mmCIF file of C-alpha atoms and ligand atoms in Angstrom:
data_model
loop_
_atom_site.group_PDB
_atom_site.id
_atom_site.type_symbol
_atom_site.label_atom_id
_atom_site.label_comp_id
_atom_site.label_asym_id
_atom_site.label_seq_id
_atom_site.Cartn_x
_atom_site.Cartn_y
_atom_site.Cartn_z
ATOM 1 C CA MET E 1 41.753 96.520 90.972
ATOM 2 C CA THR E 2 44.431 93.834 92.603
ATOM 3 C CA THR E 3 45.651 94.373 95.784
ATOM 4 C CA LEU E 4 48.850 95.677 96.691
ATOM 5 C CA ALA E 5 50.571 95.546 100.130
ATOM 6 C CA ALA E 6 51.415 99.146 99.498
ATOM 7 C CA ASP E 7 52.192 99.926 103.174
ATOM 8 C CA ALA E 8 54.749 97.519 103.420
ATOM 9 C CA LEU E 9 56.467 98.997 100.693
ATOM 10 C CA ALA E 10 56.946 102.637 101.916
ATOM 11 C CA ASN E 11 59.091 104.090 104.018
ATOM 12 C CA ALA E 12 57.803 103.529 107.373
ATOM 13 C CA ASN E 13 57.998 107.483 108.170
ATOM 14 C CA VAL E 14 55.582 108.269 105.658
ATOM 15 C CA LEU E 15 52.771 105.959 107.297
ATOM 16 C CA ASP E 16 52.627 108.534 110.281
ATOM 17 C CA LEU E 17 52.025 111.252 107.864
ATOM 18 C CA VAL E 18 48.727 112.695 108.147
ATOM 19 C CA PRO E 19 48.403 115.134 104.534
ATOM 20 C CA TYR E 20 48.244 118.729 105.029
ATOM 21 C CA GLN E 21 44.517 119.982 104.590
ATOM 22 C CA PRO E 22 44.338 122.948 103.024
ATOM 23 C CA GLY E 23 41.571 125.588 103.325
ATOM 24 C CA LYS E 24 38.100 124.137 101.486
ATOM 25 C CA PRO E 25 38.247 125.451 97.876
ATOM 26 C CA ILE E 26 35.336 127.362 96.706
ATOM 27 C CA GLU E 27 34.552 124.820 94.282
ATOM 28 C CA GLU E 28 34.126 122.118 96.769
ATOM 29 C CA LEU E 29 31.273 124.613 98.590
ATOM 30 C CA VAL E 30 29.641 124.501 95.628
ATOM 31 C CA ARG E 31 29.848 120.506 94.759
ATOM 32 C CA GLU E 32 28.759 120.187 98.510
ATOM 33 C CA ARG E 33 25.651 122.445 98.887
ATOM 34 C CA GLY E 34 24.977 123.961 95.858
ATOM 35 C CA ILE E 35 25.967 127.561 96.921
ATOM 36 C CA PRO E 36 26.520 129.649 93.377
ATOM 37 C CA ALA E 37 30.044 130.548 93.229
ATOM 38 C CA GLU E 38 29.726 134.027 92.948
ATOM 39 C CA GLN E 39 27.904 133.820 96.771
ATOM 40 C CA ILE E 40 30.805 132.438 98.487
ATOM 41 C CA VAL E 41 33.193 134.408 100.337
ATOM 42 C CA LYS E 42 36.552 132.474 101.063
ATOM 43 C CA LEU E 43 38.571 133.729 103.981
ATOM 44 C CA ALA E 44 40.051 130.347 104.297
ATOM 45 C CA SER E 45 43.618 130.284 103.127
ATOM 46 C CA ASN E 46 45.241 133.917 103.659
ATOM 47 C CA GLU E 47 44.919 134.574 99.774
ATOM 48 C CA ASN E 48 45.291 138.195 98.675
ATOM 49 C CA PRO E 49 41.784 139.575 98.506
ATOM 50 C CA LEU E 50 42.541 141.991 95.875
ATOM 51 C CA GLY E 51 43.775 139.429 93.761
ATOM 52 C CA MET E 52 47.199 140.135 91.989
ATOM 53 C CA SER E 53 48.949 142.799 90.423
ATOM 54 C CA PRO E 54 47.432 143.554 86.849
ATOM 55 C CA LYS E 55 51.064 143.660 85.951
ATOM 56 C CA ALA E 56 51.530 140.419 86.961
ATOM 57 C CA ARG E 57 48.477 138.800 85.535
ATOM 58 C CA ALA E 58 49.588 140.425 82.118
ATOM 59 C CA ALA E 59 52.934 138.940 82.706
ATOM 60 C CA ALA E 60 51.703 135.407 83.295
ATOM 61 C CA GLU E 61 49.505 135.824 80.287
ATOM 62 C CA ALA E 62 52.683 136.932 77.814
ATOM 63 C CA ALA E 63 54.889 133.897 79.656
ATOM 64 C CA LEU E 64 51.923 131.186 78.989
ATOM 65 C CA ALA E 65 52.502 132.147 74.908
ATOM 66 C CA GLU E 66 55.903 130.379 75.704
ATOM 67 C CA GLY E 67 54.336 127.615 77.994
ATOM 68 C CA GLU E 68 55.782 125.056 75.378
ATOM 69 C CA ARG E 69 59.714 126.267 76.749
ATOM 70 C CA TYR E 70 61.097 125.023 80.028
ATOM 71 C CA PRO E 71 61.216 128.056 82.087
ATOM 72 C CA GLU E 72 64.214 130.368 82.401
ATOM 73 C CA GLN E 73 65.080 131.310 86.121
ATOM 74 C CA PHE E 74 68.122 133.603 85.963
ATOM 75 C CA ASP E 75 65.720 137.018 85.747
ATOM 76 C CA LEU E 76 63.413 135.974 88.926
ATOM 77 C CA ALA E 77 66.695 135.079 91.034
ATOM 78 C CA ALA E 78 68.061 138.598 90.140
ATOM 79 C CA ALA E 79 65.116 140.161 90.781
ATOM 80 C CA ILE E 80 64.593 139.050 94.239
ATOM 81 C CA ALA E 81 68.554 139.507 94.803
ATOM 82 C CA ALA E 82 68.125 142.640 93.428
ATOM 83 C CA HIS E 83 64.892 143.807 95.534
ATOM 84 C CA CYS E 84 66.365 141.577 98.608
ATOM 85 C CA GLY E 85 69.814 143.337 98.750
ATOM 86 C CA VAL E 86 71.458 139.988 98.383
ATOM 87 C CA HIS E 87 73.614 138.280 96.141
ATOM 88 C CA ALA E 88 71.829 135.724 93.581
ATOM 89 C CA ALA E 89 73.849 132.967 94.900
ATOM 90 C CA GLN E 90 72.035 133.767 97.878
ATOM 91 C CA VAL E 91 68.611 133.148 96.448
ATOM 92 C CA LEU E 92 67.104 129.546 96.055
ATOM 93 C CA LEU E 93 63.953 129.434 93.843
ATOM 94 C CA GLY E 94 61.145 127.115 95.503
ATOM 95 C CA ASN E 95 57.522 126.079 94.102
ATOM 96 C CA GLY E 96 56.050 128.119 96.675
ATOM 97 C CA SER E 97 58.248 128.778 99.969
ATOM 98 C CA ASN E 98 56.989 125.349 101.197
ATOM 99 C CA ASP E 99 59.424 124.136 98.645
ATOM 100 C CA ILE E 100 62.383 125.439 100.718
ATOM 101 C CA LEU E 101 61.058 124.135 103.615
ATOM 102 C CA ASP E 102 60.892 120.753 102.243
ATOM 103 C CA PHE E 103 64.428 121.205 100.727
ATOM 104 C CA VAL E 104 66.093 121.906 103.982
ATOM 105 C CA ALA E 105 64.538 119.061 105.972
ATOM 106 C CA ARG E 106 65.416 116.796 102.759
ATOM 107 C CA VAL E 107 68.784 118.051 102.775
ATOM 108 C CA PHE E 108 69.457 118.266 106.891
ATOM 109 C CA LEU E 109 67.668 116.043 108.285
ATOM 110 C CA ARG E 110 67.110 112.002 108.478
ATOM 111 C CA GLN E 111 66.107 109.081 110.819
ATOM 112 C CA GLY E 112 67.464 109.676 114.222
ATOM 113 C CA ASP E 113 67.416 113.652 113.888
ATOM 114 C CA GLU E 114 65.373 115.806 115.617
ATOM 115 C CA SER E 115 63.972 119.500 114.625
ATOM 116 C CA VAL E 116 62.805 121.827 117.103
ATOM 117 C CA ILE E 117 58.977 123.150 116.572
ATOM 118 C CA SER E 118 56.962 125.587 118.680
ATOM 119 C CA GLN E 119 53.550 124.016 119.573
ATOM 120 C CA TYR E 120 50.988 125.737 117.278
ATOM 121 C CA ALA E 121 53.748 126.733 114.588
ATOM 122 C CA PHE E 122 52.795 126.210 110.891
ATOM 123 C CA LEU E 123 51.957 122.508 110.074
ATOM 124 C CA VAL E 124 54.636 122.213 107.392
ATOM 125 C CA TYR E 125 57.410 122.108 109.903
ATOM 126 C CA GLU E 126 56.082 118.744 111.249
ATOM 127 C CA LEU E 127 55.412 117.470 108.100
ATOM 128 C CA ALA E 128 58.830 118.189 106.448
ATOM 129 C CA THR E 129 60.537 116.538 109.577
ATOM 130 C CA ARG E 130 58.604 113.237 109.455
ATOM 131 C CA ALA E 131 58.645 113.113 105.935
ATOM 132 C CA ALA E 132 62.479 112.897 106.240
ATOM 133 C CA GLY E 133 62.243 110.257 108.876
ATOM 134 C CA ALA E 134 63.298 112.742 111.540
ATOM 135 C CA THR E 135 61.695 113.353 114.693
ATOM 136 C CA PRO E 136 59.896 116.778 115.259
ATOM 137 C CA VAL E 137 60.038 117.912 119.162
ATOM 138 C CA PHE E 138 57.440 120.072 120.024
ATOM 139 C CA VAL E 139 57.991 122.982 122.397
ATOM 140 C CA PRO E 140 54.897 124.330 124.408
ATOM 141 C CA ALA E 141 54.017 127.885 123.607
ATOM 142 C CA THR E 142 53.947 130.677 125.605
ATOM 143 C CA PRO E 143 50.837 131.542 126.857
ATOM 144 C CA GLY E 144 49.943 133.885 124.552
ATOM 145 C CA TYR E 145 50.209 131.258 121.747
ATOM 146 C CA GLY E 146 53.560 132.476 120.761
ATOM 147 C CA HIS E 147 57.148 131.199 120.329
ATOM 148 C CA ASP E 148 58.920 130.188 123.868
ATOM 149 C CA LEU E 149 62.468 131.051 122.343
ATOM 150 C CA ASP E 150 64.029 130.236 125.826
ATOM 151 C CA GLY E 151 62.298 126.988 125.578
ATOM 152 C CA MET E 152 63.140 126.219 122.133
ATOM 153 C CA LEU E 153 66.907 126.655 123.017
ATOM 154 C CA ALA E 154 66.661 124.656 126.027
ATOM 155 C CA ALA E 155 65.021 121.533 123.665
ATOM 156 C CA ILE E 156 68.275 121.865 121.240
ATOM 157 C CA THR E 157 70.184 118.511 122.085
ATOM 158 C CA PRO E 158 72.962 116.954 120.071
ATOM 159 C CA LYS E 159 70.621 115.340 117.893
ATOM 160 C CA THR E 160 69.035 118.718 116.958
ATOM 161 C CA ARG E 161 69.741 119.539 113.060
ATOM 162 C CA VAL E 162 66.958 122.213 112.046
ATOM 163 C CA LEU E 163 65.059 124.635 114.255
ATOM 164 C CA TRP E 164 61.909 126.513 112.474
ATOM 165 C CA ILE E 165 60.509 129.860 113.835
ATOM 166 C CA ALA E 166 57.559 131.374 111.887
ATOM 167 C CA ASN E 167 57.375 135.348 112.563
ATOM 168 C CA PRO E 168 54.435 136.171 112.274
ATOM 169 C CA ASN E 169 53.642 132.688 112.833
ATOM 170 C CA ASN E 170 50.483 131.136 111.021
ATOM 171 C CA PRO E 171 47.955 130.028 112.292
ATOM 172 C CA THR E 172 48.336 132.278 115.825
ATOM 173 C CA GLY E 173 49.384 135.912 114.260
ATOM 174 C CA THR E 174 51.866 136.169 116.878
ATOM 175 C CA PHE E 175 55.071 138.101 116.505
ATOM 176 C CA ILE E 176 58.358 137.942 118.320
ATOM 177 C CA PRO E 177 60.419 140.915 118.305
ATOM 178 C CA TYR E 178 63.513 140.926 116.407
ATOM 179 C CA ALA E 179 65.584 141.928 119.163
ATOM 180 C CA GLU E 180 64.905 138.668 120.712
ATOM 181 C CA ILE E 181 65.498 136.139 117.542
ATOM 182 C CA LYS E 182 68.837 138.211 117.366
ATOM 183 C CA SER E 183 70.275 137.312 120.490
ATOM 184 C CA PHE E 184 68.205 133.960 120.211
ATOM 185 C CA LEU E 185 70.180 133.471 116.850
ATOM 186 C CA ALA E 186 73.617 134.324 118.659
ATOM 187 C CA GLN E 187 72.787 131.641 121.367
ATOM 188 C CA VAL E 188 72.016 128.469 118.859
ATOM 189 C CA PRO E 189 74.310 126.578 117.780
ATOM 190 C CA GLN E 190 75.892 127.182 114.449
ATOM 191 C CA ARG E 191 75.415 123.231 113.647
ATOM 192 C CA VAL E 192 71.633 123.610 113.848
ATOM 193 C CA ILE E 193 69.863 125.250 110.729
ATOM 194 C CA VAL E 194 67.209 128.003 112.111
ATOM 195 C CA VAL E 195 64.689 128.297 109.350
ATOM 196 C CA LEU E 196 62.690 131.715 109.867
ATOM 197 C CA ASP E 197 59.808 131.538 107.885
ATOM 198 C CA GLU E 198 58.529 135.147 107.031
ATOM 199 C CA ALA E 199 55.540 134.396 104.906
ATOM 200 C CA TYR E 200 54.195 137.290 106.450
ATOM 201 C CA TYR E 201 56.932 139.601 106.422
ATOM 202 C CA GLU E 202 55.467 142.558 104.020
ATOM 203 C CA TYR E 203 52.213 142.968 106.444
ATOM 204 C CA LEU E 204 54.553 143.892 109.035
ATOM 205 C CA PRO E 205 54.087 147.988 109.330
ATOM 206 C CA PRO E 206 57.522 149.215 107.815
ATOM 207 C CA ALA E 207 58.400 150.556 111.398
ATOM 208 C CA GLN E 208 58.424 147.541 112.859
ATOM 209 C CA ARG E 209 59.989 145.390 110.121
ATOM 210 C CA GLU E 210 63.761 144.803 110.487
ATOM 211 C CA ASP E 211 65.973 143.843 107.425
ATOM 212 C CA THR E 212 66.797 140.350 108.429
ATOM 213 C CA THR E 213 68.646 139.766 105.315
ATOM 214 C CA LYS E 214 71.298 141.869 106.866
ATOM 215 C CA TRP E 215 71.581 139.109 109.825
ATOM 216 C CA LEU E 216 72.618 136.271 106.886
ATOM 217 C CA ALA E 217 76.100 137.703 107.280
ATOM 218 C CA ASP E 218 76.284 137.000 111.052
ATOM 219 C CA PHE E 219 74.696 133.484 110.854
ATOM 220 C CA PRO E 220 75.924 131.598 108.326
ATOM 221 C CA ASN E 221 73.092 128.858 109.880
ATOM 222 C CA LEU E 222 69.958 130.895 109.149
ATOM 223 C CA VAL E 223 67.935 130.202 106.502
ATOM 224 C CA LEU E 224 64.797 133.128 105.715
ATOM 225 C CA THR E 225 61.964 132.229 103.656
ATOM 226 C CA ARG E 226 59.399 134.435 102.007
ATOM 227 C CA THR E 227 56.790 133.919 99.269
ATOM 228 C CA PHE E 228 54.595 135.751 96.676
ATOM 229 C CA SER E 229 51.431 133.781 97.787
ATOM 230 C CA LYS E 230 50.538 136.487 100.534
ATOM 231 C CA VAL E 231 50.343 140.053 100.236
ATOM 232 C CA TYR E 232 51.928 139.616 96.051
ATOM 233 C CA GLY E 233 48.421 137.465 95.590
ATOM 234 C CA LEU E 234 50.174 134.887 93.723
ATOM 235 C CA ALA E 235 49.021 131.751 95.941
ATOM 236 C CA GLY E 236 47.680 129.766 92.654
ATOM 237 C CA LEU E 237 51.180 130.389 91.023
ATOM 238 C CA ARG E 238 53.399 128.753 93.542
ATOM 239 C CA VAL E 239 56.480 130.958 93.447
ATOM 240 C CA GLY E 240 58.493 131.113 96.946
ATOM 241 C CA TYR E 241 62.045 131.491 97.774
ATOM 242 C CA GLY E 242 64.534 130.908 100.717
ATOM 243 C CA LEU E 243 67.673 133.522 101.446
ATOM 244 C CA MET E 244 70.725 132.012 102.910
ATOM 245 C CA HIS E 245 74.597 131.818 103.335
ATOM 246 C CA PRO E 246 75.703 130.860 99.398
ATOM 247 C CA GLN E 247 77.099 127.595 100.706
ATOM 248 C CA LEU E 248 73.690 126.471 102.126
ATOM 249 C CA ALA E 249 72.353 127.422 98.847
ATOM 250 C CA GLY E 250 74.524 125.513 97.072
ATOM 251 C CA LEU E 251 73.485 122.542 99.298
ATOM 252 C CA LEU E 252 69.833 122.971 99.265
ATOM 253 C CA ASN E 253 70.072 123.316 95.292
ATOM 254 C CA ARG E 254 70.986 120.222 94.942
ATOM 255 C CA VAL E 255 67.918 118.609 95.975
ATOM 256 C CA ARG E 256 65.786 121.302 94.017
ATOM 257 C CA PRO E 257 63.873 119.827 91.119
ATOM 258 C CA PRO E 258 64.702 121.526 88.019
ATOM 259 C CA PHE E 259 62.285 124.239 86.882
ATOM 260 C CA ASN E 260 60.687 124.013 90.056
ATOM 261 C CA VAL E 261 58.965 127.636 89.189
ATOM 262 C CA ASN E 262 57.136 127.676 86.302
ATOM 263 C CA ARG E 263 57.529 130.025 83.425
ATOM 264 C CA MET E 264 54.211 131.826 84.649
ATOM 265 C CA GLY E 265 54.866 132.023 87.675
ATOM 266 C CA GLY E 266 58.397 133.313 87.394
ATOM 267 C CA ALA E 267 57.019 135.911 84.578
ATOM 268 C CA ALA E 268 54.705 137.153 87.424
ATOM 269 C CA ALA E 269 56.501 137.147 90.251
ATOM 270 C CA VAL E 270 59.171 139.421 88.628
ATOM 271 C CA ALA E 271 56.458 141.722 87.735
ATOM 272 C CA ALA E 272 54.907 141.744 91.112
ATOM 273 C CA LEU E 273 58.232 142.858 92.354
ATOM 274 C CA GLY E 274 58.248 146.080 90.359
ATOM 275 C CA ASP E 275 54.451 146.963 91.022
ATOM 276 C CA ALA E 276 54.960 148.481 94.265
ATOM 277 C CA THR E 277 51.454 150.423 93.823
ATOM 278 C CA PHE E 278 49.635 146.980 94.057
ATOM 279 C CA VAL E 279 51.978 145.596 97.135
ATOM 280 C CA ALA E 280 50.889 149.246 99.033
ATOM 281 C CA GLN E 281 47.653 148.824 98.220
ATOM 282 C CA SER E 282 47.146 145.615 99.642
ATOM 283 C CA TYR E 283 48.990 146.195 102.763
ATOM 284 C CA ALA E 284 46.471 149.375 103.194
ATOM 285 C CA CYS E 285 43.770 147.177 102.597
ATOM 286 C CA ASN E 286 44.873 144.567 105.366
ATOM 287 C CA ILE E 287 45.516 147.351 107.964
ATOM 288 C CA ALA E 288 41.483 148.188 107.245
ATOM 289 C CA GLY E 289 40.239 145.089 107.444
ATOM 290 C CA ARG E 290 42.186 144.109 110.157
ATOM 291 C CA THR E 291 40.659 147.225 112.151
ATOM 292 C CA GLN E 292 37.294 146.402 111.247
ATOM 293 C CA LEU E 293 37.646 142.691 112.331
ATOM 294 C CA VAL E 294 38.926 143.346 115.475
ATOM 295 C CA VAL E 295 36.244 146.337 115.964
ATOM 296 C CA GLY E 296 33.633 143.450 114.602
ATOM 297 C CA PHE E 297 35.149 141.185 117.206
ATOM 298 C CA ALA E 298 35.126 143.007 120.185
ATOM 299 C CA ASP E 299 31.535 143.864 119.489
ATOM 300 C CA LEU E 300 30.791 140.332 119.391
ATOM 301 C CA GLY E 301 32.743 139.855 122.537
ATOM 302 C CA MET E 302 34.613 137.686 121.197
ATOM 303 C CA GLU E 303 38.416 136.613 122.035
ATOM 304 C CA THR E 304 40.958 136.711 119.478
ATOM 305 C CA ILE E 305 44.697 135.728 119.564
ATOM 306 C CA GLY E 306 47.909 137.452 117.520
ATOM 307 C CA ASN E 307 46.996 139.403 114.233
ATOM 308 C CA GLU E 308 50.173 140.392 112.692
ATOM 309 C CA GLY E 309 49.335 138.934 109.140
ATOM 310 C CA ASN E 310 46.590 138.917 107.133
ATOM 311 C CA PHE E 311 44.168 136.594 109.262
ATOM 312 C CA ILE E 312 42.982 136.581 112.644
ATOM 313 C CA THR E 313 42.212 133.731 114.794
ATOM 314 C CA PHE E 314 39.368 133.749 117.039
ATOM 315 C CA LYS E 315 37.953 131.716 120.112
ATOM 316 C CA VAL E 316 34.681 130.002 119.750
ATOM 317 C CA ALA E 317 33.320 127.540 122.110
ATOM 318 C CA ASP E 318 31.699 125.349 119.312
ATOM 319 C CA ALA E 319 34.275 125.776 116.743
ATOM 320 C CA ALA E 320 33.491 122.881 114.486
ATOM 321 C CA ALA E 321 29.338 123.685 114.208
ATOM 322 C CA VAL E 322 30.209 127.433 113.858
ATOM 323 C CA ASN E 323 32.250 126.548 111.079
ATOM 324 C CA GLU E 324 29.335 124.197 109.368
ATOM 325 C CA ARG E 325 26.942 127.002 110.032
ATOM 326 C CA LEU E 326 29.145 129.703 108.595
ATOM 327 C CA LEU E 327 29.612 127.186 105.365
ATOM 328 C CA ALA E 328 26.028 127.053 105.344
ATOM 329 C CA ARG E 329 25.936 130.690 104.775
ATOM 330 C CA GLY E 330 28.726 130.500 101.967
ATOM 331 C CA ILE E 331 31.464 131.528 104.348
ATOM 332 C CA ILE E 332 34.766 129.438 104.134
ATOM 333 C CA VAL E 333 37.116 129.954 107.477
ATOM 334 C CA ARG E 334 39.683 127.740 108.593
ATOM 335 C CA PRO E 335 38.968 125.106 111.572
ATOM 336 C CA LEU E 336 42.211 124.541 113.474
ATOM 337 C CA VAL E 337 41.701 121.482 115.148
ATOM 338 C CA ASN E 338 44.586 119.512 113.686
ATOM 339 C CA TYR E 339 46.937 122.623 115.308
ATOM 340 C CA GLY E 340 45.641 121.588 118.851
ATOM 341 C CA LEU E 341 43.478 124.726 118.611
ATOM 342 C CA ALA E 342 39.769 123.051 118.584
ATOM 343 C CA GLU E 343 38.103 126.066 119.875
ATOM 344 C CA PHE E 344 39.532 128.649 117.341
ATOM 345 C CA LEU E 345 38.633 129.586 113.926
ATOM 346 C CA ARG E 346 40.976 131.439 111.615
ATOM 347 C CA VAL E 347 39.573 133.642 109.229
ATOM 348 C CA THR E 348 41.800 135.725 106.458
ATOM 349 C CA ILE E 349 41.066 139.497 106.235
ATOM 350 C CA GLY E 350 39.101 140.262 103.355
ATOM 351 C CA THR E 351 38.029 143.237 101.946
ATOM 352 C CA LYS E 352 35.513 145.760 103.230
ATOM 353 C CA SER E 353 32.438 144.163 101.890
ATOM 354 C CA GLU E 354 33.597 140.708 102.554
ATOM 355 C CA ASN E 355 34.616 141.536 106.306
ATOM 356 C CA VAL E 356 31.160 142.845 106.684
ATOM 357 C CA ARG E 357 29.304 139.565 105.251
ATOM 358 C CA PHE E 358 31.758 137.210 107.375
ATOM 359 C CA LEU E 359 30.771 139.536 110.738
ATOM 360 C CA ALA E 360 26.975 139.637 109.856
ATOM 361 C CA ALA E 361 27.340 135.776 109.668
ATOM 362 C CA LEU E 362 29.420 135.011 112.479
ATOM 363 C CA GLY E 363 27.137 137.325 114.423
ATOM 364 C CA ALA E 364 23.881 135.260 113.446
ATOM 365 C CA CYS E 365 25.870 132.029 113.879
ATOM 366 C CA LEU E 366 26.388 132.556 117.317
ATOM 367 C CA GLU E 367 23.375 134.318 118.025
ATOM 368 C CA LYS E 368 20.763 131.388 116.393
ATOM 369 C CA HIS E 369 21.876 128.701 118.735
HETATM 370 C C1 PLP Y 1 51.162 130.768 103.599
HETATM 371 C C2 PLP Y 1 52.460 130.326 104.410
HETATM 372 C C3 PLP Y 1 53.667 129.688 103.735
HETATM 373 C C4 PLP Y 1 53.831 129.513 102.323
HETATM 374 O O1 PLP Y 1 53.410 129.344 101.763
HETATM 375 P P1 PLP Y 1 53.702 129.166 99.812
HETATM 376 O O2 PLP Y 1 52.234 129.141 98.992
HETATM 377 O O3 PLP Y 1 54.223 127.892 99.733
HETATM 378 O O4 PLP Y 1 54.918 130.344 99.641
HETATM 379 C C5 PLP Y 1 54.981 129.026 104.504
HETATM 380 N N1 PLP Y 1 54.773 129.737 105.926
HETATM 381 C C6 PLP Y 1 53.591 130.043 106.278
HETATM 382 C C7 PLP Y 1 53.981 130.310 108.070
HETATM 383 C C8 PLP Y 1 52.786 130.421 105.645
HETATM 384 O O5 PLP Y 1 51.427 131.045 106.364
#
């Protein structure tokens, strides 16, 4: 191939980007180590261990029959609006909620602007910020690895245009009480867009969950993001959404690629909203699995961080080596070196039997060395 001075052609900020590292796919472990796929347990990407709702699967399969037609997205936006109790004009569809994060950055950030991010917050905030040419400003986490809201307030400057909060946060599983977020929002200048990423909202105990969509009336600078990738089990179909003031939705909609939610994903998502039984099963599976893992970690004498989502981040001094040994046993978890958490690994809460296998393998990996 002829050489091309590609770097000289690209926007300078792109050269500094490090691509997002997803959890290792099962297929890759099969290729690398010849471990049969059915012996592999993937607990690396916070996917739903129960799969997806049978109704969602049937809807996706039915939609495939019309795969030659561009998707029609009215039904999905209407279903989300009804589910969340907002107007359809407040709903913005994303190819995963990651899409919404990107739209926010593209619409509100450019070179010279700043976005405020907590240390250990979801990595996509930094990526989206840098891709837009703006500067991420990191605020040190609390001693418990969570967001320091006072610190984030103090980090706002005249250049700040966006501030990101993940609640619960991935990968730390930390949770900020809603009362604190609400009083924080009241102090953030309205010229700063606040993104409240609620990817794990449905995993919170109902009594702990607050209907944050009610806040949209008071805070026109607030963008809520939610996803079908986690409790609804549609990660592979890529459907997420943002909820916000209709004027913000109108702005973000200008950079949204047409048809960013495909026909199968859209149909599956509508059906998933209609299957409360599956969501309840997924929630219950997560609660039981969380207890199982918390007890297991305690038995192994291991320290964990928060566990408010469908995953637990645990401390292990030689994380890289333990990760390698787990892989050799067919267990995929997530290293967090790129989060600056080199002594931690993150495990997604699996089914009962997956958790048993993980804990046994972890125990063996720690003992042997
Ligand atoms: C998983 C996750 C998302 C969204 O993923 P999508 O599949 O793009 O919807 C967003 N934020 C956080 C914190 C996540 O963990």
